[in-house]
PDB file of C-alpha atoms in Angstrom:
ATOM      1  CA  MET V   1      35.933 127.632 110.259  1.00  0.00           C
ATOM      2  CA  SER V   2      35.754 123.750 108.539  1.00  0.00           C
ATOM      3  CA  HIS V   3      34.212 120.745 109.896  1.00  0.00           C
ATOM      4  CA  THR V   4      35.572 117.617 109.413  1.00  0.00           C
ATOM      5  CA  VAL V   5      32.921 114.615 109.574  1.00  0.00           C
ATOM      6  CA  ALA V   6      34.086 110.821 110.224  1.00  0.00           C
ATOM      7  CA  HIS V   7      32.737 108.803 108.063  1.00  0.00           C
ATOM      8  CA  VAL V   8      31.442 105.313 111.066  1.00  0.00           C
ATOM      9  CA  PRO V   9      31.028 102.541 108.548  1.00  0.00           C
ATOM     10  CA  PRO V  10      27.602 100.366 108.800  1.00  0.00           C
ATOM     11  CA  PRO V  11      28.266  97.833 111.797  1.00  0.00           C
ATOM     12  CA  LEU V  12      27.728  94.922 109.014  1.00  0.00           C
ATOM     13  CA  HIS V  13      30.234  96.417 106.343  1.00  0.00           C
ATOM     14  CA  GLY V  14      32.414  94.159 105.212  1.00  0.00           C
ATOM     15  CA  CYS V  15      30.366  91.055 106.084  1.00  0.00           C
ATOM     16  CA  VAL V  16      29.418  88.182 103.950  1.00  0.00           C
ATOM     17  CA  VAL V  17      26.508  85.844 105.201  1.00  0.00           C
ATOM     18  CA  LEU V  18      24.849  83.466 102.834  1.00  0.00           C
ATOM     19  CA  VAL V  19      21.110  83.516 103.726  1.00  0.00           C
ATOM     20  CA  VAL V  20      18.826  80.398 103.344  1.00  0.00           C
ATOM     21  CA  ASP V  21      15.099  80.600 101.900  1.00  0.00           C
ATOM     22  CA  ALA V  22      15.807  84.197 102.262  1.00  0.00           C
ATOM     23  CA  THR V  23      12.732  85.352  99.816  1.00  0.00           C
ATOM     24  CA  THR V  24       9.755  84.870 102.634  1.00  0.00           C
ATOM     25  CA  GLY V  25       9.318  85.168 106.276  1.00  0.00           C
ATOM     26  CA  VAL V  26      12.116  85.169 108.736  1.00  0.00           C
ATOM     27  CA  GLY V  27      14.685  85.149 105.487  1.00  0.00           C
ATOM     28  CA  ARG V  28      13.440  87.785 103.930  1.00  0.00           C
ATOM     29  CA  ARG V  29      12.883  89.698 107.056  1.00  0.00           C
ATOM     30  CA  VAL V  30      16.891  89.268 108.024  1.00  0.00           C
ATOM     31  CA  THR V  31      17.917  89.624 103.894  1.00  0.00           C
ATOM     32  CA  SER V  32      16.820  93.546 104.270  1.00  0.00           C
ATOM     33  CA  GLN V  33      18.054  93.941 108.113  1.00  0.00           C
ATOM     34  CA  LEU V  34      21.543  92.155 107.359  1.00  0.00           C
ATOM     35  CA  CYS V  35      21.820  94.423 103.911  1.00  0.00           C
ATOM     36  CA  ALA V  36      20.358  97.848 105.731  1.00  0.00           C
ATOM     37  CA  LEU V  37      23.176  97.215 108.375  1.00  0.00           C
ATOM     38  CA  GLY V  38      26.044  96.911 105.466  1.00  0.00           C
ATOM     39  CA  ALA V  39      25.675  93.363 105.178  1.00  0.00           C
ATOM     40  CA  ALA V  40      26.045  91.652 101.017  1.00  0.00           C
ATOM     41  CA  VAL V  41      23.657  89.243 101.924  1.00  0.00           C
ATOM     42  CA  ALA V  42      24.042  86.217  98.832  1.00  0.00           C
ATOM     43  CA  VAL V  43      20.337  85.457  99.170  1.00  0.00           C
ATOM     44  CA  VAL V  44      18.699  82.062  98.791  1.00  0.00           C
ATOM     45  CA  GLY V  45      15.652  81.384  97.621  1.00  0.00           C
ATOM     46  CA  ALA V  46      14.511  77.043  98.335  1.00  0.00           C
ATOM     47  CA  GLY V  47      11.484  75.746  96.572  1.00  0.00           C
ATOM     48  CA  HIS V  48       9.095  74.641  99.076  1.00  0.00           C
ATOM     49  CA  PRO V  49       6.564  71.248  98.025  1.00  0.00           C
ATOM     50  CA  GLY V  50       2.834  72.896  97.299  1.00  0.00           C
ATOM     51  CA  ARG V  51       3.799  76.282  96.554  1.00  0.00           C
ATOM     52  CA  ASP V  52       3.856  78.338  93.049  1.00  0.00           C
ATOM     53  CA  ASP V  53       6.588  79.579  93.144  1.00  0.00           C
ATOM     54  CA  ASP V  54       9.858  79.908  91.439  1.00  0.00           C
ATOM     55  CA  ALA V  55      12.669  79.864  94.433  1.00  0.00           C
ATOM     56  CA  ALA V  56      15.295  81.093  91.697  1.00  0.00           C
ATOM     57  CA  THR V  57      13.207  83.988  90.496  1.00  0.00           C
ATOM     58  CA  ASN V  58      12.545  85.255  94.130  1.00  0.00           C
ATOM     59  CA  ALA V  59      15.908  85.563  94.772  1.00  0.00           C
ATOM     60  CA  ALA V  60      16.839  87.614  91.956  1.00  0.00           C
ATOM     61  CA  PHE V  61      13.698  89.849  92.448  1.00  0.00           C
ATOM     62  CA  LEU V  62      14.458  90.502  95.947  1.00  0.00           C
ATOM     63  CA  CYS V  63      18.237  90.735  94.755  1.00  0.00           C
ATOM     64  CA  LYS V  64      16.813  93.246  92.354  1.00  0.00           C
ATOM     65  CA  GLU V  65      14.495  95.059  94.630  1.00  0.00           C
ATOM     66  CA  LEU V  66      17.450  95.700  97.481  1.00  0.00           C
ATOM     67  CA  ALA V  67      20.203  96.876  94.185  1.00  0.00           C
ATOM     68  CA  GLY V  68      17.620  99.558  93.632  1.00  0.00           C
ATOM     69  CA  ILE V  69      17.849 100.943  97.182  1.00  0.00           C
ATOM     70  CA  GLY V  70      21.531 101.345  96.960  1.00  0.00           C
ATOM     71  CA  LEU V  71      22.259  97.629  99.021  1.00  0.00           C
ATOM     72  CA  VAL V  72      23.874  94.744  98.288  1.00  0.00           C
ATOM     73  CA  ALA V  73      22.304  91.184  97.722  1.00  0.00           C
ATOM     74  CA  LEU V  74      23.070  88.466  94.927  1.00  0.00           C
ATOM     75  CA  PRO V  75      21.352  85.697  94.224  1.00  0.00           C
ATOM     76  CA  TYR V  76      22.611  82.155  94.548  1.00  0.00           C
ATOM     77  CA  GLN V  77      21.340  78.966  93.011  1.00  0.00           C
ATOM     78  CA  ALA V  78      21.002  75.556  95.069  1.00  0.00           C
ATOM     79  CA  ASP V  79      18.335  72.360  94.976  1.00  0.00           C
ATOM     80  CA  VAL V  80      16.795  71.285  98.730  1.00  0.00           C
ATOM     81  CA  GLU V  81      16.267  68.019  97.388  1.00  0.00           C
ATOM     82  CA  ARG V  82      20.305  67.689  96.435  1.00  0.00           C
ATOM     83  CA  PRO V  83      21.693  69.000  99.659  1.00  0.00           C
ATOM     84  CA  GLU V  84      25.349  68.726  98.534  1.00  0.00           C
ATOM     85  CA  SER V  85      24.703  71.300  96.036  1.00  0.00           C
ATOM     86  CA  PHE V  86      24.701  74.172  99.541  1.00  0.00           C
ATOM     87  CA  GLY V  87      28.494  72.675  99.909  1.00  0.00           C
ATOM     88  CA  ALA V  88      29.702  74.576  96.177  1.00  0.00           C
ATOM     89  CA  LEU V  89      27.576  77.841  97.526  1.00  0.00           C
ATOM     90  CA  THR V  90      30.431  78.948  99.817  1.00  0.00           C
ATOM     91  CA  GLY V  91      33.532  79.250  97.275  1.00  0.00           C
ATOM     92  CA  GLN V  92      30.866  80.964  94.713  1.00  0.00           C
ATOM     93  CA  ILE V  93      30.269  83.276  97.056  1.00  0.00           C
ATOM     94  CA  ALA V  94      33.677  84.057  97.809  1.00  0.00           C
ATOM     95  CA  ALA V  95      34.338  84.584  93.845  1.00  0.00           C
ATOM     96  CA  ASP V  96      31.437  87.256  94.145  1.00  0.00           C
ATOM     97  CA  LEU V  97      31.328  88.999  97.389  1.00  0.00           C
ATOM     98  CA  GLY V  98      34.386  87.751  99.354  1.00  0.00           C
ATOM     99  CA  PRO V  99      34.743  85.101 102.246  1.00  0.00           C
ATOM    100  CA  VAL V 100      31.618  84.425 103.680  1.00  0.00           C
ATOM    101  CA  THR V 101      31.849  85.028 107.400  1.00  0.00           C
ATOM    102  CA  ALA V 102      28.411  83.645 108.582  1.00  0.00           C
ATOM    103  CA  SER V 103      25.615  81.735 107.435  1.00  0.00           C
ATOM    104  CA  VAL V 104      21.534  81.898 108.334  1.00  0.00           C
ATOM    105  CA  VAL V 105      19.749  78.784 107.016  1.00  0.00           C
ATOM    106  CA  VAL V 106      15.858  79.171 107.580  1.00  0.00           C
ATOM    107  CA  VAL V 107      13.994  76.145 108.750  1.00  0.00           C
ATOM    108  CA  PRO V 108      10.730  75.788 107.894  1.00  0.00           C
ATOM    109  CA  SER V 109       7.635  74.954 110.119  1.00  0.00           C
ATOM    110  CA  ALA V 110       6.071  71.437 109.697  1.00  0.00           C
ATOM    111  CA  SER V 111       3.003  73.134 107.456  1.00  0.00           C
ATOM    112  CA  GLY V 112       5.387  72.943 104.448  1.00  0.00           C
ATOM    113  CA  GLY V 113       5.181  69.082 104.427  1.00  0.00           C
ATOM    114  CA  GLU V 114       6.426  67.019 107.223  1.00  0.00           C
ATOM    115  CA  GLU V 115       9.617  65.797 105.145  1.00  0.00           C
ATOM    116  CA  LEU V 116      10.509  69.367 104.704  1.00  0.00           C
ATOM    117  CA  ALA V 117      12.168  70.126 108.120  1.00  0.00           C
ATOM    118  CA  PRO V 118      14.698  67.228 108.686  1.00  0.00           C
ATOM    119  CA  ALA V 119      15.698  68.231 104.871  1.00  0.00           C
ATOM    120  CA  PHE V 120      16.538  71.867 105.636  1.00  0.00           C
ATOM    121  CA  ARG V 121      18.353  70.159 108.947  1.00  0.00           C
ATOM    122  CA  VAL V 122      20.385  68.166 106.526  1.00  0.00           C
ATOM    123  CA  LEU V 123      21.288  70.914 104.415  1.00  0.00           C
ATOM    124  CA  SER V 124      21.981  72.997 106.980  1.00  0.00           C
ATOM    125  CA  GLY V 125      24.595  70.827 108.055  1.00  0.00           C
ATOM    126  CA  VAL V 126      26.356  70.855 104.382  1.00  0.00           C
ATOM    127  CA  VAL V 127      26.320  74.385 104.731  1.00  0.00           C
ATOM    128  CA  ALA V 128      27.820  74.884 108.287  1.00  0.00           C
ATOM    129  CA  ALA V 129      30.493  72.023 106.842  1.00  0.00           C
ATOM    130  CA  SER V 130      31.443  74.277 103.798  1.00  0.00           C
ATOM    131  CA  LEU V 131      31.968  77.840 105.867  1.00  0.00           C
ATOM    132  CA  PRO V 132      35.347  78.419 106.494  1.00  0.00           C
ATOM    133  CA  GLY V 133      37.369  78.554 109.827  1.00  0.00           C
ATOM    134  CA  GLY V 134      35.592  81.508 112.010  1.00  0.00           C
ATOM    135  CA  ALA V 135      32.631  81.659 110.033  1.00  0.00           C
ATOM    136  CA  GLU V 136      29.246  81.551 112.044  1.00  0.00           C
ATOM    137  CA  HIS V 137      26.571  79.568 111.480  1.00  0.00           C
ATOM    138  CA  ILE V 138      22.594  80.027 112.473  1.00  0.00           C
ATOM    139  CA  GLU V 139      20.000  77.405 111.857  1.00  0.00           C
ATOM    140  CA  VAL V 140      16.721  80.023 112.740  1.00  0.00           C
ATOM    141  CA  ASP V 141      13.981  76.986 113.438  1.00  0.00           C
ATOM    142  CA  VAL V 142      10.200  79.137 112.527  1.00  0.00           C
ATOM    143  CA  GLY V 143       8.702  76.427 113.443  1.00  0.00           C
ATOM    144  CA  HIS V 144       9.704  76.203 116.593  1.00  0.00           C
ATOM    145  CA  GLU V 145       6.450  77.119 118.920  1.00  0.00           C
ATOM    146  CA  GLY V 146       6.079  80.747 120.623  1.00  0.00           C
ATOM    147  CA  PHE V 147       8.881  82.427 117.190  1.00  0.00           C
ATOM    148  CA  GLY V 148       7.605  85.575 116.076  1.00  0.00           C
ATOM    149  CA  LEU V 149       9.286  86.151 112.568  1.00  0.00           C
ATOM    150  CA  GLU V 150       9.559  89.803 113.611  1.00  0.00           C
ATOM    151  CA  GLU V 151      11.173  88.579 116.975  1.00  0.00           C
ATOM    152  CA  ALA V 152      13.229  85.340 114.923  1.00  0.00           C
ATOM    153  CA  ALA V 153      14.615  88.281 112.245  1.00  0.00           C
ATOM    154  CA  GLN V 154      15.683  91.007 115.018  1.00  0.00           C
ATOM    155  CA  ALA V 155      17.257  87.434 117.659  1.00  0.00           C
ATOM    156  CA  VAL V 156      19.781  86.702 114.355  1.00  0.00           C
ATOM    157  CA  VAL V 157      20.650  90.171 113.272  1.00  0.00           C
ATOM    158  CA  GLU V 158      21.652  91.463 116.166  1.00  0.00           C
ATOM    159  CA  ARG V 159      23.615  88.068 117.175  1.00  0.00           C
ATOM    160  CA  LEU V 160      25.508  88.750 114.055  1.00  0.00           C
ATOM    161  CA  VAL V 161      26.009  92.854 114.952  1.00  0.00           C
ATOM    162  CA  ARG V 162      27.681  91.536 118.480  1.00  0.00           C
ATOM    163  CA  LEU V 163      30.032  88.805 116.397  1.00  0.00           C
ATOM    164  CA  HIS V 164      30.888  91.137 113.531  1.00  0.00           C
ATOM    165  CA  GLU V 165      31.928  93.980 116.602  1.00  0.00           C
ATOM    166  CA  ARG V 166      34.042  91.565 117.778  1.00  0.00           C
ATOM    167  CA  TRP V 167      35.779  90.563 114.759  1.00  0.00           C
ATOM    168  CA  ARG V 168      36.227  94.134 114.327  1.00  0.00           C
ATOM    169  CA  THR V 169      38.021  94.687 117.867  1.00  0.00           C
ATOM    170  CA  PRO V 170      41.411  93.925 118.189  1.00  0.00           C
ATOM    171  CA  SER V 171      42.175  91.677 120.993  1.00  0.00           C
ATOM    172  CA  GLY V 172      44.675  93.339 123.112  1.00  0.00           C
TER     173      GLY V 172
END
């Protein structure tokens, strides 16, 4: 007797998500979890003043790490000090991975500098405005009191899974 096993795609299969500040903290957790659930993730590292690292290199290393375990993530580059540079990302991502269905922008805490959080909120608005119709935009404010990294990441992922389930379910 032969048994046929139906292939069930991962919950976020077909979902393309842009994650800004994706290489550390909440952003890295969100990126890893989304990839593990089948999403293709556009990874944007975001340089922070006073941090001695290269955001683009960090994004490339994270994508290589995820690809090494069979997950889909591609690195992209934009300049936090030039928010308009984020406006072109959705077009680049659509050409590489498909239309962006959601974006997540992690707004850093005030410890990164007083001007950093407002700058990220501005670029978050640019990203939201550049999304195709029907795409979801989530802004995660890690400076919010009592905001645990793990809980924040899990809340974002759960929200996107619920939304993706609604997108895939035909309306009757």
